[in-house]
mmCIF file of C-alpha atoms in Angstrom:
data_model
loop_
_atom_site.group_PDB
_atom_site.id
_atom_site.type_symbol
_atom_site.label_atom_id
_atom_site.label_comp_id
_atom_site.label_asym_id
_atom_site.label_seq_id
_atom_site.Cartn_x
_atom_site.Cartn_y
_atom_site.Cartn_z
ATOM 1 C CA UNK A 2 -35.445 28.616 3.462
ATOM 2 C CA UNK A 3 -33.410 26.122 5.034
ATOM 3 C CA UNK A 4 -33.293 23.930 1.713
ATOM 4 C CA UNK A 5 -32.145 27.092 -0.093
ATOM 5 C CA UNK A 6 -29.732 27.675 2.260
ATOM 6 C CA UNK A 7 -28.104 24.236 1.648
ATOM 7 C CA UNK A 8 -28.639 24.632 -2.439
ATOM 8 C CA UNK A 9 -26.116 27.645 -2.100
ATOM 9 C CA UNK A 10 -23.465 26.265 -0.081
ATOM 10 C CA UNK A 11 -23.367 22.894 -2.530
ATOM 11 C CA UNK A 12 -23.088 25.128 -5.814
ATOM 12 C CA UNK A 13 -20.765 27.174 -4.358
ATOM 13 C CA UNK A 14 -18.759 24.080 -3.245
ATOM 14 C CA UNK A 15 -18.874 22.581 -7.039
ATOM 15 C CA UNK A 16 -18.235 25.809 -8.117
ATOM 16 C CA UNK A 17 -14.972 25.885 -6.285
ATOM 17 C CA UNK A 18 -13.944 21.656 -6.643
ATOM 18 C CA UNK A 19 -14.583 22.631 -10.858
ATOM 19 C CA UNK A 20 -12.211 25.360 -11.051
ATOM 20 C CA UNK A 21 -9.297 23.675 -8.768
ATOM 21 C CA UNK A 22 -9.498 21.008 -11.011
ATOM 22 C CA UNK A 23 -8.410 22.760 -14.159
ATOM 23 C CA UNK A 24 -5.002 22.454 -15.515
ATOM 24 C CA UNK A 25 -3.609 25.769 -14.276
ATOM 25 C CA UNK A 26 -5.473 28.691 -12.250
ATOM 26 C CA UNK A 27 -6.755 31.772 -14.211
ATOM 27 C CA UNK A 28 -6.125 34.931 -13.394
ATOM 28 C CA UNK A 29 -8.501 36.894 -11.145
ATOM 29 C CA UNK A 30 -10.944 39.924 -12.194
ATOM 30 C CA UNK A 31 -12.019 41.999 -9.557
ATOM 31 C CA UNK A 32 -15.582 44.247 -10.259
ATOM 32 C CA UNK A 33 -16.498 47.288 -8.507
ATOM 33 C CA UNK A 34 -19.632 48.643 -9.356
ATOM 34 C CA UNK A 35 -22.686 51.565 -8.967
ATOM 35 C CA UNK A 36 -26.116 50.192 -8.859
ATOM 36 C CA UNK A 37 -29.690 51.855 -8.647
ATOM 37 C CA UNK A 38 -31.986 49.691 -7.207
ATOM 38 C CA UNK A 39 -35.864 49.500 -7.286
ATOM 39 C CA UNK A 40 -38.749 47.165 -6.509
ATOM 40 C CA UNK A 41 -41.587 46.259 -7.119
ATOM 41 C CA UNK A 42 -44.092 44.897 -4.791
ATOM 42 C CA UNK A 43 -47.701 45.967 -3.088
ATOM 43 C CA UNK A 44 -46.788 49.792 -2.762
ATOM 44 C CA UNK A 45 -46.109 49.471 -6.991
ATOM 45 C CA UNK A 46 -49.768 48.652 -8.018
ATOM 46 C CA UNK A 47 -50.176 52.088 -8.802
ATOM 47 C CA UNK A 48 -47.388 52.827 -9.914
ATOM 48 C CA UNK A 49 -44.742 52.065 -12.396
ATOM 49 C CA UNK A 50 -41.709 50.037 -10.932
ATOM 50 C CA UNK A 51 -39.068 52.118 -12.571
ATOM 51 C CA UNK A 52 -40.102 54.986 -10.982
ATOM 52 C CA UNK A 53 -38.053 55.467 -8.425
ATOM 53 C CA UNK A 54 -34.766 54.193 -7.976
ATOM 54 C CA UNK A 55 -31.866 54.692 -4.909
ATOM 55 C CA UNK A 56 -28.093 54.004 -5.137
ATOM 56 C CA UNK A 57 -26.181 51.060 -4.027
ATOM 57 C CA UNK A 58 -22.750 49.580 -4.670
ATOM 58 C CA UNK A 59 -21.450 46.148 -5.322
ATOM 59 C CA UNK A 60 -18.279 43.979 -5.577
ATOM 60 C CA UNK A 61 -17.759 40.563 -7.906
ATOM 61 C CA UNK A 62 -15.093 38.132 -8.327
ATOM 62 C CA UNK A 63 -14.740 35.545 -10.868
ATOM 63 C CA UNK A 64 -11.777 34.322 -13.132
ATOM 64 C CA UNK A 65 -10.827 36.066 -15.902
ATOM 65 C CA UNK A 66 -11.452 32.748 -18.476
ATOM 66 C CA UNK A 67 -11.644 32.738 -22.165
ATOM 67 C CA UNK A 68 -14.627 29.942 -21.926
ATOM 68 C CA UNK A 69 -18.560 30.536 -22.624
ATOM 69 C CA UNK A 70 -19.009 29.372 -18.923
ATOM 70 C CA UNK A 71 -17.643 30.594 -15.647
ATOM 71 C CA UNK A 72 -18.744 31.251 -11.853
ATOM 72 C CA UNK A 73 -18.896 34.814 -10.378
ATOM 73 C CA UNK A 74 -19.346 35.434 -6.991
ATOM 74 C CA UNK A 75 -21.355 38.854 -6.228
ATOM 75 C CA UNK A 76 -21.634 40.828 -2.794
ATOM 76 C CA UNK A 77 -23.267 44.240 -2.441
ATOM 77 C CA UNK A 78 -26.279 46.474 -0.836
ATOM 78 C CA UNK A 79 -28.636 48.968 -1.240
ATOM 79 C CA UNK A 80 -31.745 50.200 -0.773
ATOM 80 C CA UNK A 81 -35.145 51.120 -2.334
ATOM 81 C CA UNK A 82 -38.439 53.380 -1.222
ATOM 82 C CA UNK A 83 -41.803 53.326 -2.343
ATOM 83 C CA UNK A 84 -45.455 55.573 -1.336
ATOM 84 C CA UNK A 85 -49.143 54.718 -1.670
ATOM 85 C CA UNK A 86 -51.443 57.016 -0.072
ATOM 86 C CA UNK A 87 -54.514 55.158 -1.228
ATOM 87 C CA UNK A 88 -53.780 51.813 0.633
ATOM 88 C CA UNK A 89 -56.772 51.400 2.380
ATOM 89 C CA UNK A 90 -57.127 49.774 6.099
ATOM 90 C CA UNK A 91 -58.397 46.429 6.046
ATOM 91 C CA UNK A 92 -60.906 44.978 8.985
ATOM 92 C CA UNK A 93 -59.475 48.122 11.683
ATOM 93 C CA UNK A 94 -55.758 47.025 10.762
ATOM 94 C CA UNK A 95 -53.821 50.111 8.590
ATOM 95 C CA UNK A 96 -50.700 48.781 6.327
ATOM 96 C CA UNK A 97 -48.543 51.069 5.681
ATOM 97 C CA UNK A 98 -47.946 53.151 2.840
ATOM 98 C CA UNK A 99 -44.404 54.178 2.854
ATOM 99 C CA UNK A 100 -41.288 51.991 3.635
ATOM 100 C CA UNK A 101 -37.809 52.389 2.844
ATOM 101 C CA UNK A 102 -35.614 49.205 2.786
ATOM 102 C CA UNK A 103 -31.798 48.617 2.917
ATOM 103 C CA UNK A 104 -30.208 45.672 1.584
ATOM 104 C CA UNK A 105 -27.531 43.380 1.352
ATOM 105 C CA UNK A 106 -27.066 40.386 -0.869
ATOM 106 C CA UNK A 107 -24.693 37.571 -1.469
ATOM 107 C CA UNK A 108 -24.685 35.037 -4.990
ATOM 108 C CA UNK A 109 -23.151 32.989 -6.928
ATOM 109 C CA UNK A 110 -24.019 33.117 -10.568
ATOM 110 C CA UNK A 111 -23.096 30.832 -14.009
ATOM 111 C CA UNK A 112 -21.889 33.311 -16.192
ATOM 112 C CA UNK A 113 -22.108 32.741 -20.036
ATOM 113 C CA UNK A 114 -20.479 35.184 -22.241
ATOM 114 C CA UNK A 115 -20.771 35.847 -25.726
ATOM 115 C CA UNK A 116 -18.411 37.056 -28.885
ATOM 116 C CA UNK A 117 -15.790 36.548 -26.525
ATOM 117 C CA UNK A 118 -13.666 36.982 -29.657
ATOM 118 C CA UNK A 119 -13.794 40.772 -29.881
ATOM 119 C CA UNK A 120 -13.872 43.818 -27.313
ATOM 120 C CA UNK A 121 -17.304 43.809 -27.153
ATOM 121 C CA UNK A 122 -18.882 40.410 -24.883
ATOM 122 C CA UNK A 123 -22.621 40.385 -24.338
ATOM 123 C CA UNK A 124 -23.407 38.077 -21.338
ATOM 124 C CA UNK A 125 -26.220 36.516 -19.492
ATOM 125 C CA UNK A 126 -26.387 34.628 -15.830
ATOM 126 C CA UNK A 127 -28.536 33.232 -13.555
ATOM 127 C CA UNK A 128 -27.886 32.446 -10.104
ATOM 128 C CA UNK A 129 -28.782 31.783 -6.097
ATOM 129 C CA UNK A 130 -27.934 33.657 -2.866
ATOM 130 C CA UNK A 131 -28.917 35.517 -0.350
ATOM 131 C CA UNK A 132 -30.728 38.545 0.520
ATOM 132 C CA UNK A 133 -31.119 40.630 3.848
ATOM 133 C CA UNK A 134 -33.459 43.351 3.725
ATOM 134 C CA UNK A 135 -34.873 45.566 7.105
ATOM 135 C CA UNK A 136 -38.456 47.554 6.153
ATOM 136 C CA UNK A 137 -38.545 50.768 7.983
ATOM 137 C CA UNK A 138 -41.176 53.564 8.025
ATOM 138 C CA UNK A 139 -40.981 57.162 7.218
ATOM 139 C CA UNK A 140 -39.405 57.939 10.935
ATOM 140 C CA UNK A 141 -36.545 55.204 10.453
ATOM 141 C CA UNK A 142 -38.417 52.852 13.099
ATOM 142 C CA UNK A 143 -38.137 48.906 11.845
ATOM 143 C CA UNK A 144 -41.476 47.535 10.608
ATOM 144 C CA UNK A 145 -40.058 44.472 11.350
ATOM 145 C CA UNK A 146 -41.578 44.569 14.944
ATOM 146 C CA UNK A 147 -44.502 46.398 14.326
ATOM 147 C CA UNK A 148 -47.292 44.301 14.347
ATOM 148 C CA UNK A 149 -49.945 46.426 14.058
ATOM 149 C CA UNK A 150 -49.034 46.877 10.216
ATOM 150 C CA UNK A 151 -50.422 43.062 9.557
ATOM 151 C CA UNK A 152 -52.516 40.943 10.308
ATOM 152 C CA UNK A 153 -52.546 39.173 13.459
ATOM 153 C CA UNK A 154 -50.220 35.944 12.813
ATOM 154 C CA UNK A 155 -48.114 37.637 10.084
ATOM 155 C CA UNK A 156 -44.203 37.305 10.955
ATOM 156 C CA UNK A 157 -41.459 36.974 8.838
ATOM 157 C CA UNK A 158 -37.591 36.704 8.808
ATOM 158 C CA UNK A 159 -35.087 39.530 7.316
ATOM 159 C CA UNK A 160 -33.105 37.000 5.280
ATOM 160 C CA UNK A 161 -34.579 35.388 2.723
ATOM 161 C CA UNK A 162 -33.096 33.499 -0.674
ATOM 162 C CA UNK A 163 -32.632 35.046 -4.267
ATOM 163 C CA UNK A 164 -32.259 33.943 -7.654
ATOM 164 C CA UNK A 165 -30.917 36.794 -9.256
ATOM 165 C CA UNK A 166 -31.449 36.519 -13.693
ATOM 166 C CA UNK A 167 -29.098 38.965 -15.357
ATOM 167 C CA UNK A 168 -28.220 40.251 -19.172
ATOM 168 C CA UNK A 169 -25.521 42.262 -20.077
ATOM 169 C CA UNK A 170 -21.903 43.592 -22.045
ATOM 170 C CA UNK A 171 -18.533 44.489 -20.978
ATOM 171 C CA UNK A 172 -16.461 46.077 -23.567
ATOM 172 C CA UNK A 173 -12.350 45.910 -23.145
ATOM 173 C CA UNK A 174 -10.158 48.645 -22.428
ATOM 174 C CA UNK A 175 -7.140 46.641 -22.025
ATOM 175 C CA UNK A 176 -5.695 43.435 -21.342
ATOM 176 C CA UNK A 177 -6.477 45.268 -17.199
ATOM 177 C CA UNK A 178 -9.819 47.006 -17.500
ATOM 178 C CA UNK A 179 -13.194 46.679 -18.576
ATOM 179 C CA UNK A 180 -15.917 48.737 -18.014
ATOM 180 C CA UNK A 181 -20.126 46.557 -17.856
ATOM 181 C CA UNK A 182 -23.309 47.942 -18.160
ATOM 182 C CA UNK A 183 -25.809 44.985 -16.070
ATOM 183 C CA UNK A 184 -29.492 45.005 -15.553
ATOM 184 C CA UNK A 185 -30.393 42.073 -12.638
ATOM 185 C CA UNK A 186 -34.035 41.147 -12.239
ATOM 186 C CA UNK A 187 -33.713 39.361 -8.551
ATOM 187 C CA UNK A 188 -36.610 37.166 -7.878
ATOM 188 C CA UNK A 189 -37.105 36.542 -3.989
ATOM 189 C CA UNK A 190 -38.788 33.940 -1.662
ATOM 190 C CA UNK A 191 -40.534 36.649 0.254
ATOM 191 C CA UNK A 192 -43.800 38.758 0.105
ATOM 192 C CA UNK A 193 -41.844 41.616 2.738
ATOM 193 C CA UNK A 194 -39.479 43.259 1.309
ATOM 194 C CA UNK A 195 -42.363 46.489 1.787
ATOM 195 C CA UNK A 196 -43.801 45.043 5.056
ATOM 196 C CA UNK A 197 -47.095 43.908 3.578
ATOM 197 C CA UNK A 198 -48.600 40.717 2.112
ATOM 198 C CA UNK A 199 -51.936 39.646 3.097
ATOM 199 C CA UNK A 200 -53.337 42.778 3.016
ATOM 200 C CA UNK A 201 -51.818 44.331 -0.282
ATOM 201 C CA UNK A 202 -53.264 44.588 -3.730
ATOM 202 C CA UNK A 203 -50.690 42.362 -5.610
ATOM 203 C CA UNK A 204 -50.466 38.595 -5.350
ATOM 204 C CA UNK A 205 -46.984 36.690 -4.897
ATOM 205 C CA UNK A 206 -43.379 37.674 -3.744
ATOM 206 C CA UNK A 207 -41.653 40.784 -3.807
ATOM 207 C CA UNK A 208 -38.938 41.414 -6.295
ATOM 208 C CA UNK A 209 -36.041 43.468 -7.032
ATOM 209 C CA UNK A 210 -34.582 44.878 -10.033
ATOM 210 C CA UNK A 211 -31.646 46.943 -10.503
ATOM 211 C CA UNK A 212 -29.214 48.804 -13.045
ATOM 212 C CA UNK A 213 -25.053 48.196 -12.172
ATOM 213 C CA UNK A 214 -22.608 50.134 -14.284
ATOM 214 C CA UNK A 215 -18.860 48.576 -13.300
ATOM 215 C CA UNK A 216 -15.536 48.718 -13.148
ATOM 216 C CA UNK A 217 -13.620 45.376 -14.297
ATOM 217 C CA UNK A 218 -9.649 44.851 -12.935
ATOM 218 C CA UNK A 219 -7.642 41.829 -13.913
ATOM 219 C CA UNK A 220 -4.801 40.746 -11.653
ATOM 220 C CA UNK A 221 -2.849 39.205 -14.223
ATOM 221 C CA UNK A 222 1.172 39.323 -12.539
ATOM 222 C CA UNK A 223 2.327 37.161 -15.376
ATOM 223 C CA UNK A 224 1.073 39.488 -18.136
ATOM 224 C CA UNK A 225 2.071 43.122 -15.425
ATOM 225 C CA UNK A 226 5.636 41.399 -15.923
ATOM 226 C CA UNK A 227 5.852 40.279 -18.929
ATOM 227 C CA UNK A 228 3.973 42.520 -21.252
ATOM 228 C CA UNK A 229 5.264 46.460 -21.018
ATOM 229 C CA UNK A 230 1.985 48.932 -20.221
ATOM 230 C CA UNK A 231 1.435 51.783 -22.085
ATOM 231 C CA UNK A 232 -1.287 54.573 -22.667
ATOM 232 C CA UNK A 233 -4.776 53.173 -21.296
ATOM 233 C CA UNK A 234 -3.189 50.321 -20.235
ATOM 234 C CA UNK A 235 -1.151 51.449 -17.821
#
C-alpha cells in the first residue's frame, strides 16, 4: 500500500513539473459528471455484475490541450450493493450475504484522445489513485469491525489503491461545452470491498466498474473576451 501510495504522489508531481514547463498554460476544463457504479466480487458468483447498479457523482480537471496526451485529475464517490442468499457458513463462521458500500476515490489518469480534429474525440486512459470504501450490512452497521463475518485473523484497511482503465468520446458543443459518455473498469488492491475473502467463492481482488455520463466546461477568458457567444454557445 505504502509503495502505491508513493507511486501516486511522484506521477502526480511529474504530472504537474510537465505541464509548468510548457511554453504557455492551457486553458482549464472543468467535468461534472453522473455515474452508476457496480462491482463485482464474491456476492457476484451467481450473478451477473451488471445487474445492479447505484448512483454516484464525480468531478475532473485537466487542460483543455489540442495534444494526443494529457493528465486529468478525477475525484468522486459512490456506492454499490450486492445479495447472495446461498453463501454458505464455513467451519461455524457465517459471511455475509448482503453489503452495501460507499465510496470515494481520487486519480490521476494519462489521457489519450483521438480524431481530435473533428467534434467527435474517442479517448482512452489509464491511471492510479485512491479508493476508500466502508462495507456495511443490511442495518447500516460497519462490517468493518465485525469480526465474526471472517475468519479469525482477517483484518483489513478502508483505503486501498486503484488503477482505474477507461474508454470513451466527448463530442463538442462549443468552443465551452462538451458533453462524455465514460465506462471505467477500476481494478483494486483489495479482496473487501464486500467484506469477504477467504471464505468466498471467487479468487482475487474485488473490482469496480462504472458508467459516467458528463458535463465538460472550458474556462477559456481569452476566447469569453475575445470571441462574441451566441446560440449554444452562450
Amino acid at each position: 500500500m505504502k509503495k502505491h501510495s508513493i507511486a501516486f504522489v511522484l506521477l502526480l508531481m511529474l504530472t504537474v513539473n510537465l505541464s509548468a514547463q510548457g511554453p504557455s498554460p492551457k486553458p482549464l476544463r472543468l467535468g461534472i459528471g453522473l455515474l452508476a457504479a457496480g462491482y463485482a466480487g464474491d456476492l457476484t458468483v451467481n450473478s451477473h455484475p451488471f445487474e445492479r447498479f447505484s448512483a454516484g457523482a464525480s468531478l475532473s480537471l485537466q487542460f483543455a490541450s489540442e495534444k494526443l496526451i494529457s493528465p486529468q485529475l478525477n475525484g468522486g464517490f459512490g456506492k454499490f450493493s450486492a445479495q447472495d442468499r446461498d453463501i454458505a457458513a464455513v467451519e461455524g463462521v457465517q459471511p455475509n450475504t448482503f453489503v452495501e458500500t460507499p465510496f470515494f476515490f481520487v486519480d490521476l489518469r494519462i489521457k489519450a484522445r483521438f480524431l481530435r480534429e473533428t467534434g467527435f474525440n474517442p479517448y482512452i486512459s489509464a491511471g492510479i489513485g485512491m479508493l476508500g470504501f466502508t462495507p456495511r450490512d443490511g442495518m447500516g452497521n460497519s462490517l468493518l469491525d465485525n469480526y465474526s463475518t471472517r475468519q479469525e485473523g482477517e483484518t483489513y484497511g478502508s483505503i486501498t489503491a486503484n488503477f482505474p482503465l477507461s474508454a470513451g468520446f466527448e463530442v463538442k458543443l462549443g468552443p465551452i461545452l462538451l458533453v462524455g459518455l465514460e465506462y471505467t473498469y477500476r481494478v483494486t488492491t483489495t479482496d473487501y470491498l464486500d467484506n469477504i475473502s477467504a471464505l468466498g467463492q471467487k479468487e482475487g481482488n474485488d473490482n469496480l466498474q462504472s458508467i459516467l455520463l458528463s458535463l465538460g466546461l472550458t474556462f477559456d477568458p481569452d476566447h469569453l473576451f475575445d470571441t462574441p457567444l451566441r446560440g449554444r454557445d452562450r
